[in-house]
Short mmCIF file of C-alpha atoms and ligand atoms in Angstrom, two decimals:
data_model
loop_
_atom_site.label_atom_id
_atom_site.label_comp_id
_atom_site.label_asym_id
_atom_site.label_seq_id
_atom_site.Cartn_x
_atom_site.Cartn_y
_atom_site.Cartn_z
CA MET L 179 118.97 -58.07 -120.62
CA VAL L 180 117.85 -56.84 -117.19
CA GLU L 181 117.07 -59.70 -114.81
CA THR L 182 113.56 -59.47 -113.40
CA LEU L 183 112.88 -60.97 -110.00
CA THR L 184 109.45 -61.32 -108.45
CA VAL L 185 109.94 -61.48 -104.71
CA LEU L 186 107.55 -62.41 -101.90
CA GLY L 187 108.51 -60.61 -98.67
CA ILE L 188 107.35 -61.58 -95.18
CA GLU L 189 107.71 -59.45 -92.03
CA SER L 190 106.70 -60.26 -88.43
CA SER L 191 109.43 -58.92 -86.15
CA CYS L 192 107.40 -56.51 -84.02
CA ASP L 193 103.68 -55.70 -84.02
CA ASP L 194 102.80 -55.75 -87.73
CA THR L 195 102.19 -58.96 -89.69
CA ALA L 196 103.02 -58.21 -93.30
CA ALA L 197 103.48 -59.80 -96.72
CA ALA L 198 104.21 -58.07 -100.00
CA ILE L 199 105.21 -58.78 -103.57
CA VAL L 200 107.78 -56.63 -105.31
CA ARG L 201 108.91 -57.00 -108.90
CA VAL L 202 112.49 -55.89 -109.30
CA ALA L 203 114.04 -55.01 -112.66
CA GLY L 204 117.49 -53.43 -112.46
CA ALA L 205 117.37 -50.44 -110.12
CA GLU L 206 113.57 -50.25 -110.27
CA GLY L 207 111.15 -51.96 -107.95
CA ALA L 208 107.38 -52.12 -108.46
CA ILE L 209 105.24 -52.94 -105.44
CA LEU L 210 102.57 -55.32 -106.70
CA SER L 211 100.95 -55.77 -103.31
CA ASN L 212 101.63 -54.67 -99.75
CA ILE L 213 99.56 -56.21 -96.95
CA VAL L 214 100.12 -54.95 -93.40
CA GLU L 215 97.99 -56.16 -90.52
CA GLY L 216 98.72 -54.03 -87.46
CA GLN L 217 98.17 -55.33 -83.95
CA SER L 218 97.46 -51.97 -82.25
CA THR L 219 94.05 -53.00 -81.00
CA LEU L 220 95.50 -56.11 -79.33
CA HIS L 221 98.24 -54.15 -77.53
CA ALA L 222 96.32 -50.92 -76.83
CA PRO L 223 94.99 -52.03 -73.42
CA PHE L 224 98.61 -52.50 -72.28
CA GLY L 225 99.98 -49.24 -73.73
CA GLY L 226 102.75 -51.11 -75.54
CA VAL L 227 103.65 -54.31 -77.36
CA VAL L 228 103.22 -57.53 -75.35
CA PRO L 229 105.62 -60.08 -76.94
CA GLU L 230 103.51 -63.19 -76.21
CA ILE L 231 100.37 -61.62 -77.69
CA ALA L 232 102.36 -60.42 -80.71
CA ALA L 233 103.84 -63.87 -81.36
CA ARG L 234 100.48 -65.60 -81.22
CA ALA L 235 98.85 -63.06 -83.54
CA HIS L 236 101.71 -63.37 -86.05
CA ALA L 237 101.42 -67.17 -86.02
CA GLU L 238 97.67 -66.92 -86.65
CA ARG L 239 97.81 -64.28 -89.38
CA VAL L 240 101.03 -64.60 -91.35
CA ASP L 241 99.82 -67.24 -93.82
CA HIS L 242 96.63 -65.21 -94.44
CA CYS L 243 98.79 -62.19 -95.23
CA VAL L 244 100.81 -64.23 -97.74
CA GLU L 245 97.60 -65.40 -99.42
CA ALA L 246 96.24 -61.84 -99.50
CA ALA L 247 99.50 -60.49 -100.98
CA LEU L 248 99.37 -63.06 -103.80
CA LYS L 249 95.69 -62.37 -104.42
CA ASP L 250 96.17 -58.59 -104.48
CA ALA L 251 99.03 -58.96 -106.96
CA LYS L 252 96.92 -61.42 -109.02
CA LEU L 253 99.74 -63.94 -108.88
CA ASP L 254 100.28 -67.42 -107.54
CA LEU L 255 103.38 -69.06 -106.14
CA ARG L 256 104.48 -70.22 -109.61
CA ASP L 257 105.06 -66.56 -110.50
CA ILE L 258 107.41 -66.01 -107.54
CA ASP L 259 111.19 -66.31 -108.01
CA LEU L 260 112.38 -65.71 -104.46
CA ILE L 261 111.05 -65.51 -100.90
CA ALA L 262 112.61 -63.07 -98.42
CA VAL L 263 111.73 -63.18 -94.73
CA THR L 264 112.78 -61.03 -91.79
CA SER L 265 114.98 -63.31 -89.68
CA GLY L 266 115.97 -60.65 -87.10
CA PRO L 267 116.42 -58.48 -85.14
CA GLY L 268 113.12 -58.40 -83.27
CA LEU L 269 110.83 -60.16 -80.84
CA ILE L 270 111.90 -63.75 -81.25
CA GLY L 271 108.41 -65.32 -81.13
CA GLY L 272 107.23 -63.11 -83.98
CA VAL L 273 110.39 -63.59 -86.04
CA LEU L 274 110.03 -67.38 -85.67
CA SER L 275 106.40 -67.28 -86.86
CA GLY L 276 107.46 -65.52 -90.06
CA VAL L 277 110.50 -67.73 -90.64
CA MET L 278 108.54 -70.95 -90.15
CA CYS L 279 105.80 -69.80 -92.49
CA ALA L 280 108.38 -68.77 -95.12
CA GLN L 281 110.21 -72.09 -94.79
CA GLY L 282 106.96 -73.98 -95.29
CA VAL L 283 105.96 -72.00 -98.36
CA ALA L 284 109.47 -72.20 -99.85
CA ALA L 285 109.70 -75.97 -99.34
CA GLY L 286 106.19 -76.55 -100.68
CA ALA L 287 106.72 -74.44 -103.78
CA GLY L 288 110.40 -75.33 -104.31
CA LEU L 289 111.50 -71.68 -104.07
CA PRO L 290 114.76 -70.19 -102.77
CA LEU L 291 114.49 -68.43 -99.39
CA ILE L 292 116.67 -65.63 -98.01
CA GLY L 293 116.72 -64.35 -94.41
CA VAL L 294 116.77 -60.54 -94.30
CA ASN L 295 117.87 -58.17 -91.54
CA HIS L 296 114.87 -55.97 -90.68
CA LEU L 297 117.15 -52.94 -90.31
CA GLU L 298 118.52 -53.54 -93.80
CA GLY L 299 114.93 -53.42 -95.03
CA HIS L 300 114.52 -49.93 -93.52
CA ALA L 301 117.99 -48.87 -94.65
CA LEU L 302 117.41 -49.73 -98.32
CA THR L 303 113.81 -48.44 -98.59
CA PRO L 304 114.85 -45.08 -100.11
CA ARG L 305 116.35 -47.08 -102.99
CA LEU L 306 112.99 -48.78 -103.59
CA THR L 307 110.91 -45.60 -103.29
CA ASP L 308 113.25 -42.98 -104.74
CA SER L 309 116.02 -44.99 -106.45
CA LEU L 310 118.38 -43.15 -104.07
CA PRO L 311 122.00 -43.81 -105.04
CA THR L 312 124.51 -44.78 -102.35
CA PRO L 313 126.22 -43.57 -100.26
CA TYR L 314 123.73 -41.84 -97.95
CA LEU L 315 123.08 -41.22 -94.28
CA LEU L 316 120.00 -42.93 -92.85
CA ARG L 317 118.22 -41.54 -89.78
CA LEU L 318 116.11 -44.45 -88.50
CA VAL L 319 113.59 -43.48 -85.80
CA SER L 320 110.86 -45.93 -84.82
CA GLY L 321 109.28 -47.61 -81.82
CA GLY L 322 112.03 -50.21 -81.73
CA HIS L 323 115.03 -48.53 -83.31
CA CYS L 324 117.02 -45.34 -83.21
CA GLN L 325 120.12 -45.36 -85.34
CA LEU L 326 122.24 -43.22 -87.61
CA ILE L 327 123.61 -45.45 -90.36
CA GLU L 328 125.98 -44.66 -93.16
CA VAL L 329 124.71 -46.74 -96.08
CA LYS L 330 127.94 -47.05 -98.08
CA ALA L 331 126.45 -49.55 -100.53
CA PRO L 332 123.89 -52.33 -100.29
CA GLY L 333 125.40 -54.75 -97.77
CA ALA L 334 127.95 -52.23 -96.40
CA TYR L 335 126.81 -50.28 -93.36
CA ARG L 336 128.43 -48.26 -90.60
CA ARG L 337 126.57 -47.27 -87.47
CA LEU L 338 127.48 -43.75 -86.41
CA GLY L 339 125.18 -43.66 -83.39
CA GLY L 340 122.15 -45.10 -81.69
CA SER L 341 120.04 -44.87 -78.57
CA ILE L 342 121.60 -46.31 -75.46
CA ASP L 343 118.18 -46.95 -73.90
CA ASP L 344 114.66 -46.30 -75.25
CA ALA L 345 113.88 -45.78 -78.91
CA PRO L 346 112.12 -42.43 -79.52
CA GLY L 347 108.79 -44.04 -80.51
CA GLU L 348 108.89 -46.05 -77.31
CA ALA L 349 109.35 -42.79 -75.36
CA PHE L 350 106.38 -41.24 -77.22
CA ASP L 351 104.27 -44.31 -76.36
CA LYS L 352 105.25 -44.26 -72.67
CA ILE L 353 104.60 -40.52 -72.31
CA ALA L 354 101.20 -40.97 -73.97
CA LYS L 355 100.35 -43.78 -71.57
CA HIS L 356 101.41 -41.68 -68.58
CA LEU L 357 99.26 -38.78 -69.72
CA GLY L 358 96.23 -40.97 -70.39
CA LEU L 359 96.43 -40.75 -74.18
CA GLY L 360 95.83 -43.66 -76.57
CA TYR L 361 98.18 -46.16 -78.23
CA PRO L 362 100.23 -45.84 -80.38
CA GLY L 363 101.24 -42.71 -78.55
CA GLY L 364 103.22 -40.81 -81.21
CA PRO L 365 100.29 -39.44 -83.23
CA GLU L 366 98.36 -38.66 -80.00
CA VAL L 367 101.26 -36.72 -78.49
CA GLU L 368 101.74 -34.86 -81.76
CA ARG L 369 98.05 -33.90 -81.83
CA GLU L 370 98.21 -32.61 -78.24
CA ALA L 371 101.48 -30.79 -78.88
CA LYS L 372 99.84 -28.69 -81.60
CA LYS L 373 97.71 -27.04 -78.88
CA GLY L 374 100.59 -26.63 -76.44
CA ASP L 375 103.33 -24.17 -75.56
CA GLU L 376 106.69 -25.83 -76.23
CA ALA L 377 108.54 -23.26 -74.11
CA ARG L 378 106.62 -23.73 -70.83
CA PHE L 379 108.69 -26.69 -69.62
CA ALA L 380 112.43 -26.72 -70.17
CA PHE L 381 113.07 -30.42 -70.69
CA PRO L 382 116.62 -31.74 -71.11
CA ARG L 383 118.15 -32.45 -74.52
CA PRO L 384 119.86 -35.72 -73.56
CA LEU L 385 123.53 -36.41 -74.34
CA LEU L 386 124.04 -33.15 -76.26
CA ASP L 387 126.81 -32.30 -73.82
CA ARG L 388 128.69 -35.43 -74.89
CA PRO L 389 130.56 -35.88 -78.15
CA GLY L 390 129.39 -38.40 -80.71
CA CYS L 391 126.03 -39.36 -82.17
CA ASP L 392 124.57 -41.63 -79.48
CA MET L 393 121.24 -40.73 -77.93
CA SER L 394 119.19 -41.44 -74.82
CA PHE L 395 115.48 -40.91 -74.19
CA SER L 396 114.98 -42.51 -70.81
CA GLY L 397 115.98 -39.42 -68.75
CA LEU L 398 113.80 -37.13 -70.87
CA LYS L 399 110.84 -39.45 -70.35
CA THR L 400 111.43 -39.36 -66.57
CA ALA L 401 111.68 -35.55 -66.62
CA VAL L 402 108.27 -35.29 -68.32
CA ARG L 403 106.73 -37.73 -65.84
CA ARG L 404 108.23 -35.80 -62.92
CA GLU L 405 106.71 -32.50 -64.13
CA SER L 406 103.33 -34.12 -64.61
CA ASP L 407 103.50 -35.76 -61.14
CA LYS L 408 104.41 -32.35 -59.66
CA LEU L 409 101.30 -30.82 -61.24
CA VAL L 410 99.17 -33.63 -59.86
CA ALA L 411 100.61 -33.11 -56.37
CA ALA L 412 100.15 -29.30 -56.52
CA GLN L 413 96.71 -29.04 -58.10
CA GLY L 414 95.20 -32.50 -57.88
CA GLY L 415 95.45 -33.27 -61.60
CA VAL L 416 96.69 -32.24 -65.02
CA THR L 417 94.53 -29.81 -67.02
CA LYS L 418 94.06 -30.14 -70.77
CA GLN L 419 96.40 -27.20 -71.28
CA ASP L 420 99.05 -28.72 -68.96
CA ARG L 421 98.90 -31.93 -70.96
CA ALA L 422 99.25 -30.11 -74.26
CA ASP L 423 102.21 -28.11 -72.90
CA LEU L 424 103.91 -31.26 -71.58
CA CYS L 425 103.49 -32.93 -74.98
CA ALA L 426 104.80 -29.87 -76.85
CA GLY L 427 107.83 -29.57 -74.54
CA PHE L 428 108.60 -33.27 -74.87
CA GLN L 429 108.22 -33.31 -78.66
CA ILE L 430 110.50 -30.34 -79.23
CA ALA L 431 113.13 -31.85 -76.90
CA VAL L 432 113.09 -35.09 -78.95
CA ALA L 433 113.22 -33.12 -82.21
CA ASP L 434 116.17 -31.02 -80.99
CA ALA L 435 118.14 -34.04 -79.74
CA LEU L 436 117.52 -36.10 -82.89
CA THR L 437 118.35 -33.19 -85.16
CA GLU L 438 121.54 -32.15 -83.38
CA LYS L 439 122.90 -35.72 -83.47
CA THR L 440 121.94 -36.04 -87.15
CA ARG L 441 123.67 -32.76 -87.85
CA ARG L 442 126.81 -34.10 -86.17
CA ALA L 443 126.67 -37.28 -88.25
CA MET L 444 126.30 -35.25 -91.46
CA ALA L 445 129.25 -33.04 -90.42
CA GLN L 446 131.35 -36.12 -89.62
CA LEU L 447 130.65 -37.67 -93.02
CA LEU L 448 131.44 -34.41 -94.79
CA ASP L 449 134.68 -34.21 -92.89
CA GLU L 450 135.63 -37.79 -93.73
CA HIS L 451 134.54 -37.93 -97.35
CA GLY L 452 134.50 -34.30 -98.50
CA TRP L 453 131.28 -34.97 -100.43
CA ALA L 454 130.38 -32.37 -103.04
CA GLU L 455 126.92 -30.79 -102.92
CA GLY L 456 125.18 -33.36 -105.17
CA GLU L 457 126.63 -36.30 -103.24
CA ARG L 458 125.22 -35.33 -99.83
CA ARG L 459 122.11 -37.32 -99.01
CA LEU L 460 120.04 -37.77 -95.87
CA ALA L 461 117.13 -40.23 -95.74
CA VAL L 462 114.71 -41.00 -92.92
CA ALA L 463 112.74 -44.12 -92.02
CA GLY L 464 110.60 -45.37 -89.13
CA GLY L 465 107.22 -44.39 -87.70
CA VAL L 466 108.55 -41.39 -85.75
CA ALA L 467 109.62 -39.80 -89.04
CA ALA L 468 105.87 -39.23 -89.56
CA ASN L 469 106.04 -36.48 -86.92
CA GLN L 470 105.85 -33.13 -88.70
CA THR L 471 107.96 -31.25 -86.16
CA ILE L 472 110.71 -33.88 -86.21
CA ARG L 473 110.61 -34.30 -89.98
CA GLY L 474 110.67 -30.52 -90.51
CA SER L 475 113.56 -30.05 -88.15
CA LEU L 476 115.62 -32.84 -89.82
CA GLU L 477 114.84 -31.44 -93.25
CA ALA L 478 115.98 -27.95 -92.21
CA ALA L 479 119.27 -29.35 -90.85
CA ALA L 480 119.84 -31.26 -94.10
CA ASP L 481 119.19 -28.09 -96.05
CA ASP L 482 121.68 -26.15 -93.91
CA LEU L 483 124.46 -28.60 -94.71
CA GLY L 484 123.56 -28.95 -98.39
CA PHE L 485 122.14 -32.49 -98.03
CA SER L 486 119.15 -33.66 -100.06
CA PHE L 487 116.32 -35.02 -97.90
CA THR L 488 114.44 -38.22 -98.76
CA ALA L 489 111.46 -39.40 -96.75
CA PRO L 490 109.68 -42.47 -98.14
CA PRO L 491 105.86 -42.40 -97.97
CA LEU L 492 104.65 -43.22 -94.50
CA ARG L 493 103.36 -46.73 -95.27
CA LEU L 494 106.89 -47.63 -96.37
CA CYS L 495 108.57 -45.73 -93.50
CA THR L 496 106.81 -47.92 -90.96
CA ASP L 497 107.17 -51.70 -90.77
CA ASN L 498 106.12 -53.48 -93.96
CA ALA L 499 107.13 -56.47 -96.09
CA ALA L 500 107.80 -54.61 -99.36
CA MET L 501 111.06 -53.35 -97.83
CA ILE L 502 111.96 -56.96 -96.92
CA ALA L 503 111.25 -58.18 -100.46
CA TRP L 504 113.37 -55.35 -101.88
CA ALA L 505 116.25 -55.99 -99.46
CA GLY L 506 116.05 -59.70 -100.32
CA ALA L 507 116.42 -58.81 -104.02
CA GLU L 508 119.37 -56.53 -103.28
CA ARG L 509 121.05 -59.36 -101.32
CA TRP L 510 120.34 -61.82 -104.12
CA ARG L 511 122.04 -59.45 -106.55
CA LEU L 512 125.01 -59.25 -104.20
CA GLY L 513 125.37 -63.01 -104.60
CA ASP L 514 123.71 -64.13 -101.37
CA ARG L 515 122.24 -67.56 -101.81
CA PRO L 516 119.91 -69.45 -99.49
CA GLY L 517 121.48 -71.12 -96.51
CA ASP L 518 120.26 -72.09 -93.06
CA ILE L 519 118.11 -69.34 -91.62
CA ALA L 520 118.58 -68.62 -87.95
CA ALA L 521 116.01 -66.38 -86.23
CA ARG L 522 118.07 -63.75 -84.40
CA PRO L 523 116.69 -61.48 -81.67
CA ARG L 524 119.79 -59.31 -81.96
CA TRP L 525 121.47 -58.66 -85.30
CA PRO L 526 123.40 -55.42 -85.78
CA LEU L 527 123.60 -54.12 -89.32
CA ASP L 528 127.11 -52.96 -88.62
CA GLU L 529 128.69 -56.09 -87.12
CA LEU L 530 131.78 -54.13 -86.15
CA ALA L 531 129.99 -51.51 -84.01
CA ALA L 532 130.03 -51.92 -80.25
CA PRO L 533 126.71 -53.29 -78.96
CA LEU L 534 124.22 -50.68 -77.75
CA VAL L 535 123.11 -51.13 -74.19
CA GLY L 536 119.51 -51.66 -73.10
CA GLY L 537 117.01 -54.46 -73.52
CA GLY L 538 114.02 -52.32 -74.40
CA ARG L 539 110.35 -53.17 -74.21
CA LYS L 540 110.29 -54.04 -77.90
CA GLY L 541 113.13 -56.52 -77.65
CA PRO L 542 116.89 -56.29 -77.64
CA ARG L 543 118.61 -53.45 -79.41
CA ALA L 544 120.54 -54.18 -82.55
O1 KG4 W 274 108.25 -47.94 -87.58
P1 KG4 W 274 107.06 -48.25 -86.75
O2 KG4 W 274 105.72 -48.39 -87.42
O3 KG4 W 274 107.23 -49.60 -85.98
C1 KG4 W 274 108.34 -49.95 -85.22
O4 KG4 W 274 108.40 -49.51 -84.06
O5 KG4 W 274 109.22 -50.68 -85.74
O6 KG4 W 274 107.00 -47.12 -85.63
C2 KG4 W 274 105.98 -47.09 -84.66
C3 KG4 W 274 106.35 -46.02 -83.67
C4 KG4 W 274 105.41 -45.99 -82.47
O7 KG4 W 274 106.18 -45.94 -81.29
C5 KG4 W 274 104.61 -44.70 -82.69
O8 KG4 W 274 104.19 -44.10 -81.47
C6 KG4 W 274 105.61 -43.85 -83.43
O9 KG4 W 274 106.29 -44.73 -84.30
N1 KG4 W 274 104.94 -42.80 -84.20
C7 KG4 W 274 105.10 -41.48 -83.98
C8 KG4 W 274 104.21 -40.82 -84.87
N2 KG4 W 274 103.55 -41.76 -85.61
C9 KG4 W 274 104.01 -42.97 -85.19
N3 KG4 W 274 105.88 -40.83 -83.13
C10 KG4 W 274 105.81 -39.48 -83.13
N4 KG4 W 274 104.97 -38.77 -83.92
C11 KG4 W 274 104.16 -39.39 -84.81
N5 KG4 W 274 103.33 -38.69 -85.59
ZN1 ZN W 275 111.05 -51.39 -88.03
#
């Protein structure tokens, strides 16, 4: 008989407070509820996430999210078999809010509790949404993360590359702020870019001249700022068309850099494993994967190399607790059993990979 697990997931590592219930039976997962309370309006005046504000909002809202997730699923705690909570990596104040709430609920209800790596949540999402078999290559691109991960099997990961400074979403947000656009910046920049000429400014494609799959977005961000400052100095401001052209030039530079490094990672895996056509899989996750230009460019590269392309629906690409519940269930099946949960600001999925440099506005890199 297939074991069925009903899992409550809790997520609070960045700027979304989330709780979800997922019922897992064999390789199938059904999302019974998925509550995500974003904090965009709280952080918008600052053009980015303010850790202290995030932590306080998580502490205030996380238990309400748990209640709402149970209510939406028409369940109560007696129906839950397991609680899974993000215990890192992320902004430590937020992670602690989620962990303390989960510990309280678990102790009160006498339920087992597992600490989940947030990156593992993203990495395993294509298995929840598309029952994607392993192995596959995951291209994670969000406001806090930028990694290329070989998912060999649940629990077995190899990092092939990452950003040595900003994450791409962070660069989108900073460019938007500089150009007077709203927060979060990604969708705003994409909207502007549609009206712009991507060829007017020749922005750099960072690190393409170096071997390997690591990336950098800090220099590109500075190049865009410099061009916009030049326009201000020369003509007293930036016109609507200038702004659209700057956004289009920036977006295509990010798309080119991300795609070329993903292409290299796919080529490396082909070289190492000699995967046949049906075994080549690329999946994406993270808010930046919502960008049509970036998504299209990654999909075309996958197609070129004979890789299938899996992109979970947007609400499961961005931060959510259903992915944490699912990853908790996968870990449970691997034999993980509750132990002491330590909240970890830094927690690489691939413990053997050299640490990536850069603190980052959204907390330390994994
Ligand atoms: O995965 P996510 O919801 O949260 C984390 O950062 O973990 O990603 C949010 C990031 C933000 O930086 C946002 O600006 C970016 O994803 N983003 C986009 C787009 N939609 C969201 N970036 C580029 N184009 C978009 N359409
Ligand atoms: Zn995330």
